[in-house]
mmCIF file of C-alpha atoms in Angstrom:
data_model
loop_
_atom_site.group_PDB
_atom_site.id
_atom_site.type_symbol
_atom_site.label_atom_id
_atom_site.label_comp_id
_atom_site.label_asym_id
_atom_site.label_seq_id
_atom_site.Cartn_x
_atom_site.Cartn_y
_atom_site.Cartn_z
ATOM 1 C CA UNK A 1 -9.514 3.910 -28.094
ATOM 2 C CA UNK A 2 -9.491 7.531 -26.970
ATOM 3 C CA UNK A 3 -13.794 6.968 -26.337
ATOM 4 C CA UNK A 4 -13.299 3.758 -24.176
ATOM 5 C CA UNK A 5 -10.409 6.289 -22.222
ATOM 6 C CA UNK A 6 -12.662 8.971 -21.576
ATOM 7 C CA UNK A 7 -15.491 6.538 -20.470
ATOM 8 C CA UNK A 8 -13.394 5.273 -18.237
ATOM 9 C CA UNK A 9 -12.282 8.251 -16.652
ATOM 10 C CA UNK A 10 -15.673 9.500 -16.000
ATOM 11 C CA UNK A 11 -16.874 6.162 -14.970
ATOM 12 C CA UNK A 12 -13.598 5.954 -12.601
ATOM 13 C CA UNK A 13 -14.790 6.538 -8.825
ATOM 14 C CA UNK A 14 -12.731 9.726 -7.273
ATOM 15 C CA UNK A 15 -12.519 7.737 -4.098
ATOM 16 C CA UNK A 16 -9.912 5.477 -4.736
ATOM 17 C CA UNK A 17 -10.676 3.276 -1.326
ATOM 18 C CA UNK A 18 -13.299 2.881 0.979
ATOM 19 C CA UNK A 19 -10.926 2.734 3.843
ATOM 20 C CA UNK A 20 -9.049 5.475 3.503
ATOM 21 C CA UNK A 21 -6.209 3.828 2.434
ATOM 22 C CA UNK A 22 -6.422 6.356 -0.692
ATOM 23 C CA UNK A 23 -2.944 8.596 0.593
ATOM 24 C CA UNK A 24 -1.193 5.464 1.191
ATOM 25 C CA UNK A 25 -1.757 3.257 -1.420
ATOM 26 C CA UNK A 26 -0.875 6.339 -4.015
ATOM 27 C CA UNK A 27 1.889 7.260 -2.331
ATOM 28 C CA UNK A 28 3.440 3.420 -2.129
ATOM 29 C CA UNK A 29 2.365 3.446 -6.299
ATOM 30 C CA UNK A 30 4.251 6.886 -6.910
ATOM 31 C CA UNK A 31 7.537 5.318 -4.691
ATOM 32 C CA UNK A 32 7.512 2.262 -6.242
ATOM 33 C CA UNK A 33 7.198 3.413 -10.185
ATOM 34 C CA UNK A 34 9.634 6.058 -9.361
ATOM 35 C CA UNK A 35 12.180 4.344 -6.829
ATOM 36 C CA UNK A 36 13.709 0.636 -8.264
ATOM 37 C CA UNK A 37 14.815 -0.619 -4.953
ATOM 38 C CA UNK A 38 11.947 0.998 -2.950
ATOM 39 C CA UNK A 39 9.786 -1.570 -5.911
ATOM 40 C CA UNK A 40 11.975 -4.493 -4.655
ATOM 41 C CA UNK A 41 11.783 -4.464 -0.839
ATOM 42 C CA UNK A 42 7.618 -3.471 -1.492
ATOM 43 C CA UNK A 43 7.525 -6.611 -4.050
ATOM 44 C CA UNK A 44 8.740 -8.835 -1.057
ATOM 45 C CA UNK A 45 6.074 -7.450 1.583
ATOM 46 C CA UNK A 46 3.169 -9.332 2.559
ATOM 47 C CA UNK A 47 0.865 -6.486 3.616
ATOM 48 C CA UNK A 48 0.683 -5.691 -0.482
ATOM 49 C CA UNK A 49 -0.732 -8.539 -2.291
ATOM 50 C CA UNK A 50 -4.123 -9.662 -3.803
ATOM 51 C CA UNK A 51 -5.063 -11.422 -0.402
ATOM 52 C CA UNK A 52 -4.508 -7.965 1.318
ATOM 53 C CA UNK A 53 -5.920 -5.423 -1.423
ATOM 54 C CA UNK A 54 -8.968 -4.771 -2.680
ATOM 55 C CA UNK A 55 -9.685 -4.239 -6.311
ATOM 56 C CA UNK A 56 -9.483 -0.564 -6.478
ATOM 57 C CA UNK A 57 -7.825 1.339 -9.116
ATOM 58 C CA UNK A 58 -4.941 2.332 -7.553
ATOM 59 C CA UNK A 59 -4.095 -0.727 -5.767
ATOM 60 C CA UNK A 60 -4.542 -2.936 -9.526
ATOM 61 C CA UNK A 61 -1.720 -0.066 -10.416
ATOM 62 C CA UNK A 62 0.520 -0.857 -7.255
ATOM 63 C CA UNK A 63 0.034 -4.840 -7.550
ATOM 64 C CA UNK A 64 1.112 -4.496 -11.293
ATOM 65 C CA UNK A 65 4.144 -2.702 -10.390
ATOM 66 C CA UNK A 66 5.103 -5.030 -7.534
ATOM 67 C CA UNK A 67 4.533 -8.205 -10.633
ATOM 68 C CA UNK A 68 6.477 -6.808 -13.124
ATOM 69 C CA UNK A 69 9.142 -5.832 -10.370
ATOM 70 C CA UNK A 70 9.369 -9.078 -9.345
ATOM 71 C CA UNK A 71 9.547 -10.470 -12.823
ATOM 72 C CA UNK A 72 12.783 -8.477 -12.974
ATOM 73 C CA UNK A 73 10.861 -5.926 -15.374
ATOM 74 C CA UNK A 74 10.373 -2.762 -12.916
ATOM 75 C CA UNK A 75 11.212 -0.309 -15.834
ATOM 76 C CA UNK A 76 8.472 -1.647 -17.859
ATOM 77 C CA UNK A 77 6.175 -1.266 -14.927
ATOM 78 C CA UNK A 78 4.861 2.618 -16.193
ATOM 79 C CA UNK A 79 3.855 0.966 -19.222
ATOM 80 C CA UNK A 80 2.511 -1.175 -18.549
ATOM 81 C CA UNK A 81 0.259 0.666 -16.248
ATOM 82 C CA UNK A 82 -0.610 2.850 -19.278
ATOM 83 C CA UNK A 83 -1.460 -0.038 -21.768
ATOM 84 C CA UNK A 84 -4.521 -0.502 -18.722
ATOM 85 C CA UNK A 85 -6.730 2.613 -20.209
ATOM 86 C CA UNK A 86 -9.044 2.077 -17.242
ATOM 87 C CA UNK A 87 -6.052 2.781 -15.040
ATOM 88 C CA UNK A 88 -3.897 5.611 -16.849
ATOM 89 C CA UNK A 89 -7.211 7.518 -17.051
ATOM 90 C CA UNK A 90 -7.244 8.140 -13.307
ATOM 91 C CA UNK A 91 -6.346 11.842 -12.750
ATOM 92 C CA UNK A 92 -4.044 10.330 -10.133
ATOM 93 C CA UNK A 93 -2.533 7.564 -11.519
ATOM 94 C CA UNK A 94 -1.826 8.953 -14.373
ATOM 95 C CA UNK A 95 -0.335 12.221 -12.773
ATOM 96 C CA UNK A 96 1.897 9.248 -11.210
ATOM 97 C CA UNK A 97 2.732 8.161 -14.184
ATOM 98 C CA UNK A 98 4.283 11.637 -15.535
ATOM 99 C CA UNK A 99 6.200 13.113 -11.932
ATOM 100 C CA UNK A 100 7.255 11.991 -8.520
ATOM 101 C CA UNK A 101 5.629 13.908 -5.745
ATOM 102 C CA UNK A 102 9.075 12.732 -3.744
ATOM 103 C CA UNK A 103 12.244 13.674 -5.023
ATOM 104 C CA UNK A 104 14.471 11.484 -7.814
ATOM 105 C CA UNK A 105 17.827 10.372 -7.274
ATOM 106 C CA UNK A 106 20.011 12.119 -9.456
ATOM 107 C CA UNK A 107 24.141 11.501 -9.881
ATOM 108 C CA UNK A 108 24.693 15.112 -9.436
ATOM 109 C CA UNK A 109 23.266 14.806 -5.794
ATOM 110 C CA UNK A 110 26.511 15.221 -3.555
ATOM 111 C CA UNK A 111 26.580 12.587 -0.861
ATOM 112 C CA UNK A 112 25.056 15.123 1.903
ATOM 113 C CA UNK A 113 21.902 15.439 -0.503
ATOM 114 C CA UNK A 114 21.731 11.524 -1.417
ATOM 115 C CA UNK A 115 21.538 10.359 2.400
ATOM 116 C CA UNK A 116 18.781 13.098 2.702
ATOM 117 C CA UNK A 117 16.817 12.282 -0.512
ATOM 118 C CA UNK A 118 17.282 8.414 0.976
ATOM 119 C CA UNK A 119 15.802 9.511 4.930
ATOM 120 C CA UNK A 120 12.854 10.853 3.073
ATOM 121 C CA UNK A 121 11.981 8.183 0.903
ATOM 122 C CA UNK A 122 12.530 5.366 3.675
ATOM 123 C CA UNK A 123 10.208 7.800 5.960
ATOM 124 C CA UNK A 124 7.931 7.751 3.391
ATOM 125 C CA UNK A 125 7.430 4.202 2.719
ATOM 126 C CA UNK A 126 7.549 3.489 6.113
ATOM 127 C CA UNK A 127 4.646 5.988 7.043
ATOM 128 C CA UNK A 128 3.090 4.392 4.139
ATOM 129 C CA UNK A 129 3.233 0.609 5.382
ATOM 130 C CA UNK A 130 2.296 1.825 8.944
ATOM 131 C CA UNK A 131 -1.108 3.253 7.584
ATOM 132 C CA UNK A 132 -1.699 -0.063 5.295
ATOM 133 C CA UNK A 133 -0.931 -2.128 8.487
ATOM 134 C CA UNK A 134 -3.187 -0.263 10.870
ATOM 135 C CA UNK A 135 -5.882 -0.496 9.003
ATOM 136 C CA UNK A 136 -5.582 -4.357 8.074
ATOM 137 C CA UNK A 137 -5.505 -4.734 12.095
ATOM 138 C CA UNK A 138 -8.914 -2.587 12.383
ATOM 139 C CA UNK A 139 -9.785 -5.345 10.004
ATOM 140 C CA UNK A 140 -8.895 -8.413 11.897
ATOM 141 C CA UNK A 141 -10.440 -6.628 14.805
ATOM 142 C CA UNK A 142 -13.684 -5.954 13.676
ATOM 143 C CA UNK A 143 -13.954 -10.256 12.262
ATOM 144 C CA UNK A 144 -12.777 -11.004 15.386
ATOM 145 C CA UNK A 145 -15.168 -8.824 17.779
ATOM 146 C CA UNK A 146 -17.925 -10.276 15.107
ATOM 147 C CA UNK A 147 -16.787 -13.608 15.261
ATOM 148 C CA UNK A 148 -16.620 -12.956 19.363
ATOM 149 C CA UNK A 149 -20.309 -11.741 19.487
ATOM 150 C CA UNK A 150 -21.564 -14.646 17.637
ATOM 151 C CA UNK A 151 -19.718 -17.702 19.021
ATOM 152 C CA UNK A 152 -21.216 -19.769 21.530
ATOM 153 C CA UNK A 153 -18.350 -21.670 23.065
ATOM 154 C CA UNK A 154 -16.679 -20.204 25.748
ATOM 155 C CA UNK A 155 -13.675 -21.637 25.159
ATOM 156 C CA UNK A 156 -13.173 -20.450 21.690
ATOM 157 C CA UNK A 157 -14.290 -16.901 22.980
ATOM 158 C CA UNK A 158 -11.384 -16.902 25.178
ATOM 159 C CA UNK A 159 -9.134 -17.583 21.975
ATOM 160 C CA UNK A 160 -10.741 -14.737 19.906
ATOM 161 C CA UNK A 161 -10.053 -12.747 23.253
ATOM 162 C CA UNK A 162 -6.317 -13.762 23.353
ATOM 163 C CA UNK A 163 -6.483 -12.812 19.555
ATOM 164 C CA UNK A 164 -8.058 -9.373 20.164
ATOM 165 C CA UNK A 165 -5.841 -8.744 22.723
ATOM 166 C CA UNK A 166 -2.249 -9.787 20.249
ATOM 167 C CA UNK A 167 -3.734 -7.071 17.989
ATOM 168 C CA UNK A 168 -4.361 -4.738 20.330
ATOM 169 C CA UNK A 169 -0.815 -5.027 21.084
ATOM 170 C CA UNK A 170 0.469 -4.999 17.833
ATOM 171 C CA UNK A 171 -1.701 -1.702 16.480
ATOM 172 C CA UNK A 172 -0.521 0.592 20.106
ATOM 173 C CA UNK A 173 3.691 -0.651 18.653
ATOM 174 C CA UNK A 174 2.578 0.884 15.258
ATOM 175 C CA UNK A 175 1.500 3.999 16.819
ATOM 176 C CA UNK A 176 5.031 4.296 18.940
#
């Protein structure tokens, strides 16, 4: 009850990463509760599953939001997140749960205001998935260089090399 709650919030680390993924990740769980069809094109990415994440807090919130999206049950998705006491006890994530920090969609938005409100989500999921991505290339980097420092044949060092080099590549387009 209200005892486990509080134990759990008190328990719960403030640092909700160790890679600094802490910004992205909560702003990816704030668009996706918030933002149906920003849910749906994050359920589909590959960058945000259990393979990719760690077992933090906020990214046990996010991965639960991206199932029950792709069950077809995204508006059950807050609520589920609160029946998780261990997770709606987070000052964060549960400040998530109650408001948006990016603005809502609304009817009465003429279509001037919707394309805007639409720029600044996309910018912000996009900014999001850049950070995610960068840092799962300093990942494979830093195997790879270890893997490169240990291996003995010179022929698989020149395929870690080729590999080092593709990422290399890839991180300097996510900076452009």
């Amino acid at each position: 009850g209200a005892e486990t709650a509080a134990a759990a919030a008190t328990a719960a680390p403030r640092v909700l990463t160790g890679n600094g993924l802490g910004p992205a990740l909560l702003g990816l769980l704030d668009l996706s509760l918030h933002h149906g069809p920003i849910a749906h094109r994050l359920a589909e990415n590959e960058l945000l599953t259990p393979a990719h994440l760690s077992n933090s807090p906020v990214e046990q919130a996010l991965l639960l939001v991206l199932k029950k999206t792709a069950e077809d049950e995204w508006h059950d998705a807050a609520s589920a997140i609160g029946a998780h006491h261990e997770l709606a006890a987070i000052p964060e994530i549960s400040e998530i749960l109650h408001r948006s920090r990016y603005p809502i969609l609304t009817p009465e938005m003429d279509r001037r205001e919707q394309e805007r409100v639409n720029a600044l989500l996309d910018k912000a999921v996009s900014d999001c998935l850049a950070r995610i991505e960068s840092q799962s290339i300093d990942d494979q980097l830093h195997a790879l260089r270890k893997q490169w420092e240990e291996e003995k044949d010179s022929d698989k060092c020149r395929e870690i090399m080729r590999q080092l080099q593709q990422l290399t590549v890839q991180k300097k387009r996510l900076r452009c």
